[in-house]
Coordinates of C-alpha atoms in Angstrom, one line a residue:
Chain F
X1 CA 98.2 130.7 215.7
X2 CA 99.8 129.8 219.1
X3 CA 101.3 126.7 218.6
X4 CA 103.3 124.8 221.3
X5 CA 106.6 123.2 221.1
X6 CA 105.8 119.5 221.9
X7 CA 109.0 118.5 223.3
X8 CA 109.9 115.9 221.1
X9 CA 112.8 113.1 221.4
X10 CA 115.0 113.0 219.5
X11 CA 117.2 109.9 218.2
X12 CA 120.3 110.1 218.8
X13 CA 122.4 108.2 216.7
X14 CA 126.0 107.4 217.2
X15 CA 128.5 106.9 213.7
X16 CA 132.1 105.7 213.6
X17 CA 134.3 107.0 211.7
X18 CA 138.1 106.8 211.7
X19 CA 140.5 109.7 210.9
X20 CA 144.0 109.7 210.1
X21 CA 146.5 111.3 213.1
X22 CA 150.3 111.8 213.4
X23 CA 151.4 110.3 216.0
X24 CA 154.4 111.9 217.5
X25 CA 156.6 109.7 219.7
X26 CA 158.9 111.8 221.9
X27 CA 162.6 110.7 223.1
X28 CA 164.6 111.7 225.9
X29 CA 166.1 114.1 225.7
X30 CA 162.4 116.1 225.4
X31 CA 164.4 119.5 225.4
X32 CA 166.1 117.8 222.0
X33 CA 163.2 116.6 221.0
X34 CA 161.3 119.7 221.0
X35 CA 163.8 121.7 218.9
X36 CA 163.4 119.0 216.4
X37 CA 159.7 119.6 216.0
X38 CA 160.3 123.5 216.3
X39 CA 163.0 123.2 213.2
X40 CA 160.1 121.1 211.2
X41 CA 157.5 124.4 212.1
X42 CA 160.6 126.6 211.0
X43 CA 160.2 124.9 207.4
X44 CA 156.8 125.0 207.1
X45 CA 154.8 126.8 209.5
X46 CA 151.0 125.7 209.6
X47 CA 152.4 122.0 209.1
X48 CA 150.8 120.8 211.8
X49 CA 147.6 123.1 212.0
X50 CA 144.4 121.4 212.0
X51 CA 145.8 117.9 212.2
X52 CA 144.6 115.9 214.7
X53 CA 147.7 114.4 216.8
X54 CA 148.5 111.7 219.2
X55 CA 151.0 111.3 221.7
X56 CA 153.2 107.8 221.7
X57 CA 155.1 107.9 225.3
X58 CA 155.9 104.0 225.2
X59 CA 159.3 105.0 224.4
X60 CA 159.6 107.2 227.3
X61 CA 158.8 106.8 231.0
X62 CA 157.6 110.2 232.0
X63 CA 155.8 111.5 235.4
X64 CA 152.2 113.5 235.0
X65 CA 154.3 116.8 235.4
X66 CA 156.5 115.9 232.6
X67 CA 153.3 114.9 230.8
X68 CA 151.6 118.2 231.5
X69 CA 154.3 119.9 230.9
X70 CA 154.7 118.5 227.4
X71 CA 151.3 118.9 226.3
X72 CA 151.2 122.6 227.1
X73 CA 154.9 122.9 225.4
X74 CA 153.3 121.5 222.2
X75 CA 150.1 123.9 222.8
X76 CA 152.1 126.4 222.7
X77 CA 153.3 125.5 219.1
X78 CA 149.7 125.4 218.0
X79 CA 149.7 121.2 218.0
X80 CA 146.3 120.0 219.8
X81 CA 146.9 116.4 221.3
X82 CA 144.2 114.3 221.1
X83 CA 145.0 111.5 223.0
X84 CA 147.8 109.7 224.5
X85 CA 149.5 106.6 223.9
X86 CA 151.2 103.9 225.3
X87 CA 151.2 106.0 228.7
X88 CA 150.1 103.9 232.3
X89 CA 146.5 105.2 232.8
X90 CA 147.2 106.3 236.6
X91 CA 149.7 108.9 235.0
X92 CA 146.7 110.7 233.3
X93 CA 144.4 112.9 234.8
X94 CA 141.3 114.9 233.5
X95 CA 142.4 117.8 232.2
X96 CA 145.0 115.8 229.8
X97 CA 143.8 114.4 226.7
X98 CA 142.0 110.9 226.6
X99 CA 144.3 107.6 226.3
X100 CA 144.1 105.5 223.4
X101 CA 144.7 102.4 222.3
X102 CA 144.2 99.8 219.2
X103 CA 145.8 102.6 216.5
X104 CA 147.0 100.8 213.7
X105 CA 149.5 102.2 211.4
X106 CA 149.2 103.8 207.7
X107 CA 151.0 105.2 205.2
X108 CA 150.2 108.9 205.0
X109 CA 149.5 110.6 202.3
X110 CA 151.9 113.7 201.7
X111 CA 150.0 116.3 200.3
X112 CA 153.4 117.7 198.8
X113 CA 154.2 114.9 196.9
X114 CA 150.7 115.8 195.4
X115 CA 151.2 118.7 193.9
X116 CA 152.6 118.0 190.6
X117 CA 149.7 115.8 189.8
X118 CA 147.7 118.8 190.5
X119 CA 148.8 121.0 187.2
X120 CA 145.9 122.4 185.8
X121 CA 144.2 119.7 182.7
X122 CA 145.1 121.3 179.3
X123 CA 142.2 122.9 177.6
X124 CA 143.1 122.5 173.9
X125 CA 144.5 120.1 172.0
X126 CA 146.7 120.7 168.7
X127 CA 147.0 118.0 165.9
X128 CA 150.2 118.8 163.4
X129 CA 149.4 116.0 161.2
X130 CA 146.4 115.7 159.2
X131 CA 143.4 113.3 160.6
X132 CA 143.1 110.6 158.2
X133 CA 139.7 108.7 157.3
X134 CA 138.7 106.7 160.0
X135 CA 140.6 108.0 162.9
X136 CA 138.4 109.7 165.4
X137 CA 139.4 112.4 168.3
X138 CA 137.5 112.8 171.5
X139 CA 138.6 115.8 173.4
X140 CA 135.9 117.1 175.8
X141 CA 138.4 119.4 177.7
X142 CA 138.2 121.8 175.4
X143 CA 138.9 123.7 171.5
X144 CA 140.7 121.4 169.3
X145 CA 143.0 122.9 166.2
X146 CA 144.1 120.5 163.4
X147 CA 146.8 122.2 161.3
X148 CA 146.2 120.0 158.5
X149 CA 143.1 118.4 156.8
X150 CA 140.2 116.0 158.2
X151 CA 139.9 113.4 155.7
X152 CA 136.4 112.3 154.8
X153 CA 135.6 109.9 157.2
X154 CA 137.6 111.3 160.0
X155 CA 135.7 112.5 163.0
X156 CA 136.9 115.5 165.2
X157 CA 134.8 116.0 168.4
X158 CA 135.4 118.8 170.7
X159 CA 133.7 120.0 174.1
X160 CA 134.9 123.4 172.7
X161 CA 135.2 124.6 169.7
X162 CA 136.9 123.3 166.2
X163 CA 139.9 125.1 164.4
X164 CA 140.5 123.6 161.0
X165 CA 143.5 124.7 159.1
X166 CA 143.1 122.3 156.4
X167 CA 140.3 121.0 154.3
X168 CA 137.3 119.7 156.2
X169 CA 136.1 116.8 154.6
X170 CA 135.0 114.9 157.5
X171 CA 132.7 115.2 160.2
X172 CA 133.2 118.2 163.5
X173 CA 131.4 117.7 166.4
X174 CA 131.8 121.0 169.0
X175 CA 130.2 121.9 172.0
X176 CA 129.2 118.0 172.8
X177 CA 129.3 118.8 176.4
X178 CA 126.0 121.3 176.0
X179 CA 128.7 124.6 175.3
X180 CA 126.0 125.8 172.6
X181 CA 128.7 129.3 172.1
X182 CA 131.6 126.5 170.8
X183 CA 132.1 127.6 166.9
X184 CA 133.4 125.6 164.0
X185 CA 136.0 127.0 161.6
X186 CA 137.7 125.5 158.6
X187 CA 139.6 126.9 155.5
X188 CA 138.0 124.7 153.5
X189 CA 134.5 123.4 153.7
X190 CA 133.5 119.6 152.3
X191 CA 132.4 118.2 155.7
X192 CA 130.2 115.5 155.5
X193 CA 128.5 116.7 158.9
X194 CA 129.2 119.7 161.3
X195 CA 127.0 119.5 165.0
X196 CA 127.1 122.0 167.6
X197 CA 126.0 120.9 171.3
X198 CA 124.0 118.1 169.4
X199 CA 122.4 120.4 166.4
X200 CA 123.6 119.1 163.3
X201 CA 123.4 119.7 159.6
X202 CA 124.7 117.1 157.0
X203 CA 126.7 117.8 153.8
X204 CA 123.3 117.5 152.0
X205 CA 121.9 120.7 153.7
X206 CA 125.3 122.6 153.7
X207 CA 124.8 125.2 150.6
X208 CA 126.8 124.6 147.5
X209 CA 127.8 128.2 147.5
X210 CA 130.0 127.4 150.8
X211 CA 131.8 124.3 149.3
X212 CA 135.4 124.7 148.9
X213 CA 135.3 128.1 151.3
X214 CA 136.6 129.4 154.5
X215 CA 133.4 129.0 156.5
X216 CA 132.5 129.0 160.4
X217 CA 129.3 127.9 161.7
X218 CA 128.1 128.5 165.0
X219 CA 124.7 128.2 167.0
X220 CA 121.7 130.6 166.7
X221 CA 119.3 129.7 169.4
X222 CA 118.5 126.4 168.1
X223 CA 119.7 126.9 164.2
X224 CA 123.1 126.1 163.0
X225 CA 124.5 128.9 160.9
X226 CA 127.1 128.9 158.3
X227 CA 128.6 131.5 157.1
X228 CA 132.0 132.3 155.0
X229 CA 134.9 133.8 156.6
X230 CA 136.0 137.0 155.2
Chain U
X1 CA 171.1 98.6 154.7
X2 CA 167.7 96.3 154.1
X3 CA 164.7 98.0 153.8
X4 CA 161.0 96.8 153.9
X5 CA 158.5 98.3 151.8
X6 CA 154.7 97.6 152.5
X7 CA 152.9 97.9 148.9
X8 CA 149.1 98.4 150.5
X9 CA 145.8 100.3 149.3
X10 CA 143.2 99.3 151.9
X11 CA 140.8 98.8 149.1
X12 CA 141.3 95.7 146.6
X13 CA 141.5 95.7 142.8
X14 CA 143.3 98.7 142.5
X15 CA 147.1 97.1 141.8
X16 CA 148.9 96.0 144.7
X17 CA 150.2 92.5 143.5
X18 CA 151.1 94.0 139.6
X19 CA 152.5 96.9 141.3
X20 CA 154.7 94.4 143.9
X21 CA 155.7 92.1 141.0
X22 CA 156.8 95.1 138.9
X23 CA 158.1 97.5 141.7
X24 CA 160.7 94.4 142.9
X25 CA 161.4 93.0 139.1
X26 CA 162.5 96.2 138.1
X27 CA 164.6 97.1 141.6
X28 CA 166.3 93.6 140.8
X29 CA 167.1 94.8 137.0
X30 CA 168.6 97.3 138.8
X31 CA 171.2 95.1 140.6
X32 CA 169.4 95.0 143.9
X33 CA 168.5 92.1 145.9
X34 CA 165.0 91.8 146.0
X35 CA 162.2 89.3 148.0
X36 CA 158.8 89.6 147.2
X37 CA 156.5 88.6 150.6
X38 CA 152.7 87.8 149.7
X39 CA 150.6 88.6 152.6
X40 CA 147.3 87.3 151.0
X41 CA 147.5 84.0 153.4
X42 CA 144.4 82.5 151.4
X43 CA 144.1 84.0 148.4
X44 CA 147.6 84.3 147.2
X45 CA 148.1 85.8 143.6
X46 CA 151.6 87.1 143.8
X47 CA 153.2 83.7 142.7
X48 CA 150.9 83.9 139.3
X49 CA 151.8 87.3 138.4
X50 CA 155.7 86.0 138.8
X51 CA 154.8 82.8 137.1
X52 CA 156.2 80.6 140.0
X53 CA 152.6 78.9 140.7
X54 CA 154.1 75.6 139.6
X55 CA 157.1 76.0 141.7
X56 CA 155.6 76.5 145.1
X57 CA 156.2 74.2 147.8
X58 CA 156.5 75.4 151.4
X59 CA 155.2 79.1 151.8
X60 CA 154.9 82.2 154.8
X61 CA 152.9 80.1 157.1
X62 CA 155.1 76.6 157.5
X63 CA 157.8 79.0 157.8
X64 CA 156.0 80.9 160.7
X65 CA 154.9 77.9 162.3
X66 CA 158.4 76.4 161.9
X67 CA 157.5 73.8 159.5
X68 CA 160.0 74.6 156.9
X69 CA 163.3 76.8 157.0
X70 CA 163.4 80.0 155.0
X71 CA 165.8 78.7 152.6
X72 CA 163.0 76.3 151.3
X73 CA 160.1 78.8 150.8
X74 CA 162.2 81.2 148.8
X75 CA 162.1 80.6 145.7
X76 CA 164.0 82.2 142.7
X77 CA 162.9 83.8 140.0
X78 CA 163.5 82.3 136.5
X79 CA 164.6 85.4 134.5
X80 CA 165.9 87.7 137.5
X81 CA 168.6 85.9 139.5
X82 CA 168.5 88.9 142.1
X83 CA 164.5 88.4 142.5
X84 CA 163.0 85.7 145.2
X85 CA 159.4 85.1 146.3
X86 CA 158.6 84.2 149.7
X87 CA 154.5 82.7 148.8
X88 CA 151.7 82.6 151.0
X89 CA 149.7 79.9 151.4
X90 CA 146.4 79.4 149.8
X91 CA 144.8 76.8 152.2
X92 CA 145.0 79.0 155.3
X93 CA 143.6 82.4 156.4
X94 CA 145.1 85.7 157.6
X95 CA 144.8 84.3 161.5
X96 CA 147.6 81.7 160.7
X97 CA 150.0 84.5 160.9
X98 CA 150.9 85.7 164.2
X99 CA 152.7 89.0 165.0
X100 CA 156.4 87.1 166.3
X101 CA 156.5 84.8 163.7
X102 CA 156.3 88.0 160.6
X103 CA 158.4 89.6 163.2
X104 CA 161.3 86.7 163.4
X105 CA 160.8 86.0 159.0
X106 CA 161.8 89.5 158.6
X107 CA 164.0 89.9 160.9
X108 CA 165.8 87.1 159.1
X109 CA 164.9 88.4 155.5
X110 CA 166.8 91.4 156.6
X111 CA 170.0 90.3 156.5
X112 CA 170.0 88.3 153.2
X113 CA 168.4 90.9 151.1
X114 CA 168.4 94.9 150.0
X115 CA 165.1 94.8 149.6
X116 CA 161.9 93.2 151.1
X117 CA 158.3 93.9 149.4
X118 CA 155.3 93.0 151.1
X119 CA 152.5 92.6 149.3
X120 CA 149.4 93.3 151.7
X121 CA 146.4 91.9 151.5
X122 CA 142.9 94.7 151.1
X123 CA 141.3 95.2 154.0
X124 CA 142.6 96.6 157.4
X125 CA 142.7 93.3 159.6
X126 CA 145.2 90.8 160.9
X127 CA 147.0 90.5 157.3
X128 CA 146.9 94.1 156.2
X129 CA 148.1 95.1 159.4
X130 CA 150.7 92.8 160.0
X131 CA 152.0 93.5 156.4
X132 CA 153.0 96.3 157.4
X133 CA 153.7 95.7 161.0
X134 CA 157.7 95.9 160.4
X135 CA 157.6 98.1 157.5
X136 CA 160.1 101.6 156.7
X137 CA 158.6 102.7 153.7
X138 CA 155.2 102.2 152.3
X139 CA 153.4 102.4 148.5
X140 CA 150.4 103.2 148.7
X141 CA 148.6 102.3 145.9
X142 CA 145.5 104.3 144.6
X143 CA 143.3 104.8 141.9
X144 CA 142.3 107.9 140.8
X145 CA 138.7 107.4 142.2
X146 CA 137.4 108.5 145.5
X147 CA 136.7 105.1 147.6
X148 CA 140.2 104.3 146.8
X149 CA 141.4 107.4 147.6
X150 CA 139.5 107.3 151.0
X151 CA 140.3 103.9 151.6
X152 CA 144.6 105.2 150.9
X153 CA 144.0 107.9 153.5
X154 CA 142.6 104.9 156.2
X155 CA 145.7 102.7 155.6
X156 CA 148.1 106.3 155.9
X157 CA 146.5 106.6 159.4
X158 CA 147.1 103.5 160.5
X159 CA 150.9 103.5 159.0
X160 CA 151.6 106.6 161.3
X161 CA 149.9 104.7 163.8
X162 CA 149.7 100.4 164.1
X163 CA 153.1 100.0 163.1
X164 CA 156.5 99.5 165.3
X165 CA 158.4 102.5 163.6
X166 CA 155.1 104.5 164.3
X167 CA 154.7 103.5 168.2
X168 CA 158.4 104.2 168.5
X169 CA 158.0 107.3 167.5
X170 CA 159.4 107.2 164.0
X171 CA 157.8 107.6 160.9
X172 CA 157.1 105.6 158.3
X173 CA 158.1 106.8 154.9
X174 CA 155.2 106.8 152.7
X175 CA 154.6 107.1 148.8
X176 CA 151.7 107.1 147.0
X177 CA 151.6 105.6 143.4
X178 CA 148.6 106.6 141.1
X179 CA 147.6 103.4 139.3
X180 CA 145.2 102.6 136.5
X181 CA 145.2 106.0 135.5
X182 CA 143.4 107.1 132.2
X183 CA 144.2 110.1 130.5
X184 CA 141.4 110.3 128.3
X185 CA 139.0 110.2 131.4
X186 CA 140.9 112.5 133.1
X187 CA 140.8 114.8 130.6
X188 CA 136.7 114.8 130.4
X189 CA 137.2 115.4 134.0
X190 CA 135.9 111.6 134.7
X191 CA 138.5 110.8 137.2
X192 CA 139.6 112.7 139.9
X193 CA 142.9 114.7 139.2
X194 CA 146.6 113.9 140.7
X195 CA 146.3 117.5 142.3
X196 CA 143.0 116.6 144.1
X197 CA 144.6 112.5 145.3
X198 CA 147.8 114.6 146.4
X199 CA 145.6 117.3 148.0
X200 CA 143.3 114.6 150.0
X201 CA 146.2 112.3 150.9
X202 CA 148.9 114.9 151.6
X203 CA 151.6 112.3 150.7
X204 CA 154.2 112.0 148.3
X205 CA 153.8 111.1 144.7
X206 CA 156.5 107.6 143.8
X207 CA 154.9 107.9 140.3
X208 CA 151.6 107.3 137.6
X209 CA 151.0 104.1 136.2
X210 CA 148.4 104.7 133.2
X211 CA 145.7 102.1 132.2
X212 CA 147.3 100.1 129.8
X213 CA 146.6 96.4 128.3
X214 CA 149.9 95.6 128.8
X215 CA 149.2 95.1 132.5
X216 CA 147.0 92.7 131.7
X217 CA 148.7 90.9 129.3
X218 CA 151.7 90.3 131.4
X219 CA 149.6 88.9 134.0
X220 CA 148.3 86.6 131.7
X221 CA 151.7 85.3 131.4
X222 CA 152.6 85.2 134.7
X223 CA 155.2 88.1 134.2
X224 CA 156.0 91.4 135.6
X225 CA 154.7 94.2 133.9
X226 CA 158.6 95.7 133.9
X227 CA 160.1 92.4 132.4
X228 CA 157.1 91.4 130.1
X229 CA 157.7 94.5 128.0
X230 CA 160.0 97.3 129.2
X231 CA 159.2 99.9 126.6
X232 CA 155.7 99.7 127.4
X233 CA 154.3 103.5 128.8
X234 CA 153.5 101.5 132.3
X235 CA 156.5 99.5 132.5
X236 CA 158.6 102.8 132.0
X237 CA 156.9 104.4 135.2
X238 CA 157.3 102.1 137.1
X239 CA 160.9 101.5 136.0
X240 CA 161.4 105.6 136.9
X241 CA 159.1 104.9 140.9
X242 CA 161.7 101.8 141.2
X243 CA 164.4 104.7 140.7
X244 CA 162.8 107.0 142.6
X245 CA 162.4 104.5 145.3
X246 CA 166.5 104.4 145.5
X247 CA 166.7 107.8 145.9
X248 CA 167.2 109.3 142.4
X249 CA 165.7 112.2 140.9
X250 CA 163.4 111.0 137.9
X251 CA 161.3 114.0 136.0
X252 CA 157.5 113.0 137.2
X253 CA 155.6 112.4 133.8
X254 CA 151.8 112.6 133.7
X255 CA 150.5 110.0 131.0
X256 CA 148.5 112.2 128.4
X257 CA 146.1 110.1 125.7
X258 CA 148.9 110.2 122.8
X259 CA 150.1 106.6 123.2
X260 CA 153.5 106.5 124.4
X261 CA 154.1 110.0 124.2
X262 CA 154.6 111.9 127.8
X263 CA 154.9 115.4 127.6
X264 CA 153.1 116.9 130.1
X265 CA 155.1 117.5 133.3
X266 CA 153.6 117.3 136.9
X267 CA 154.5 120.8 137.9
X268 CA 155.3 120.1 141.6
X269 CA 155.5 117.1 144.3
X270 CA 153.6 117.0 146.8
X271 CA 154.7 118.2 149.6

């Protein structure tokens, strides 16, 4: 087949979109002025990189060498202006970066002040008291462990799995986020329901043999198993 | 020190009121300055069992609402000088209290007496909860059957959890006091055992009451089990939880079927 490229037109379509800048508004003297900037790179080097940066020069009056100048002084220091400020137009030419005007000012977000935010979300959750009848606990993160017992009534539901160091006399949910590997284990088995990513088996179907027991259960495919722990 | 004890269950008809009435007539035998509170703003029963029905005039709610001081709810009992009853009233319901105004009546109880008993209501709503809103200690009272002891462990979570020393991040002292129990049926293994409650509700045992007519009878009188006859088997335990209640050491007896005859210790407390 020898098909031919019809030239087609294409739409072009023009978006708006607003970004946040530093603005960086130079006093006299620029020598000073500089240095400061150099002893903020000396901190933290990369500070600038990749931010897009405009040029305020309504607080000094400075010729289109001085301009140039102070554009390729900031090149140099890896900041990229991308536009100018608050500058007479005549004082720009081509090859300098556009003017602008109508910025408004915001509060910028410091991505250092971040950080401690950032801490990574626990993944398990201990209970030292016993979970009394009617109480339930909802942790999707991750494995919960209860060091005491899960009264009957009680719900525990885990996105992991469930450690139970006390008598299970309630109901344990694991794996409720579709983690069909979470596991159940108890010291004592009278649970009035175990489920494992959404398979269930009520106390009715639990065998007698396993009451009173260390047991686990855990998922085979699509069959809960329970088993005692040796 | 005052301290406020919440005598709650969750589940009704297992002893709350008879144990209140005894618990406080017997602390007040024992010199100490007792009130009596009756949470059951509708259906109060407190001032029978103390036989001060005939004697109530202004009760919980006017003094909530601000219709009537303090002063003129309390009143005294006839035999116990030490022992007052604060009533509720009968022709309102449980939304008639409001959290500041059982805040500001204790707050005031406080500094008259040694001891405040609140007598909760069943259930776990507005006057089971604010019961034991304010409370230090707690009785809970159980049967030795298991909706009662389920219903106990319901009320335990929400003392560790709905009340102010709770969400300060204190804990309230709990107890839990066996009631109704039979020895004969426990025996024949109709009843759940104390080990089993103890086991479930990981609490503290304050002591056994066993079935007894007695209980009845002093209701029937309008008096506290503990004044109505003192040598009866359940007036003597809860003579010994009153005493355990004010920090002494009392020998736990388990009721056996001999009448009047204890002679089987409980082996441990639980822990």
């Amino acid at each position: 087949m020898n098909a031919i490229a019809q030239p087609t037109r294409q739409l072009v379509r023009m978006r708006g979109r607003s970004y946040v800048a530093f603005v960086f508004a130079p006093v006299v003297p620029i020598v000073g002025w500089l240095e400061e900037i150099d002893a903020t790179l000396a901190r933290s080097p990369g500070f600038f990189a990749g931010k897009p940066v405009v040029l305020d020069l309504s607080a000094v009056d400075l010729s289109e060498t001085a301009i140039t100048h102070l554009v390729a002084s900031l090149e140099q220091r890896n900041v990229r202006v991308l536009g100018i400020e608050g500058v007479d137009p005549v004082r720009l030419t081509a090859s300098m970066p556009p003017l602008l005007t109508g910025g408004r000012s915001c509060v910028l977000m410091q991505n250092e002040l971040k950080k401690p935010e950032t801490k990574p979300k626990p993944t398990s959750l201990l209970l030292e008291n016993p979970v009394r009848s009617g109480q339930s606990i909802v942790f999707t993160e991750g494995d919960v462990t209860v060091l005491g017992s899960v009264g009957s009534g009680a719900e525990i539901v885990a996105g992991g799995s469930i450690h139970i160091y006390g008598t299970l006399r309630g109901r344990a949910m694991a794996g409720v986020n579709g983690n069909s590997a979470a596991r159940i284990y108890c010291q004592k088995i009278e649970a009035e329901l175990l489920a494992i990513d959404g398979y269930y088996q009520t106390a009715e179907e639990i065998d007698v043999a396993l009451r009173n027991r260390p047991a686990q259960a855990w998922l085979e495919g699509d069959v809960m198993r329970i088993a005692p722990l040796s | 020190m005052a301290k406020v004890l919440v005598v709650t269950s969750g589940k009704g008809g297992v002893g709350k009121t008879t144990s209140t009435a005894a618990l406080g007539a017997a602390l007040a035998q024992r010199g100490e300055k007792v009130v009596v509170v009756d949470f059951d703003v509708g259906l109060r029963n407190l001032d029978l069992i103390l036989g001060a029905e005939r004697r109530v005039v202004f009760d919980l709610i006017n003094v909530v609402q601000g219709v009537a001081k303090l002063s003129q709810a309390l009143i005294r009992d006839k035999r116990l000088e030490n022992l007052w009853l604060l009533p509720a009233s009968q022709t309102r319901d449980k939304d008639a209290l409001t959290d500041e105004g059982v805040r500001s009546i204790i707050a005031d109880l406080r500094t008259k007496f040694d001891w405040i008993l609140c007598d909760s209501p069943a259930g776990i709503e507005r006057g089971a909860t604010l019961a034991m809103r304010y409370a230090d200690e707690a009785v809970i009272v159980t049967n030795p059957e298991v909706s009662s002891v389920r219903d106990s462990d319901r009320i335990i979570g929400m003392l560790d959890s709905k009340t102010v020393k709770a969400e300060s991040g204190e804990r309230v002292e709990k107890h839990v006091l066996i009631t109704r129990y039979d020895s004969g049926r426990a025996a024949r293994g109709e009843m759940l055992s104390i080990e089993d409650i103890l086991e479930i509700l990981a609490t503290p045992l304050l002591g056994i009451i066993p079935e007894s007519q007695d209980v009845l009878r002093a209701s029937n009188v309008g008096s506290p089990v503990t004044l109505n006859n003192a040598a009866s088997a359940p007036a003597r335990a809860y003579i010994d939880a009153a005493r355990r209640l004010m920090g002494e050491t009392v020998e736990m007896m388990v009721p056996t079927e001999r009448k009047g005859l204890m002679d089987r210790l409980l082996g441990r407390r639980a822990a």
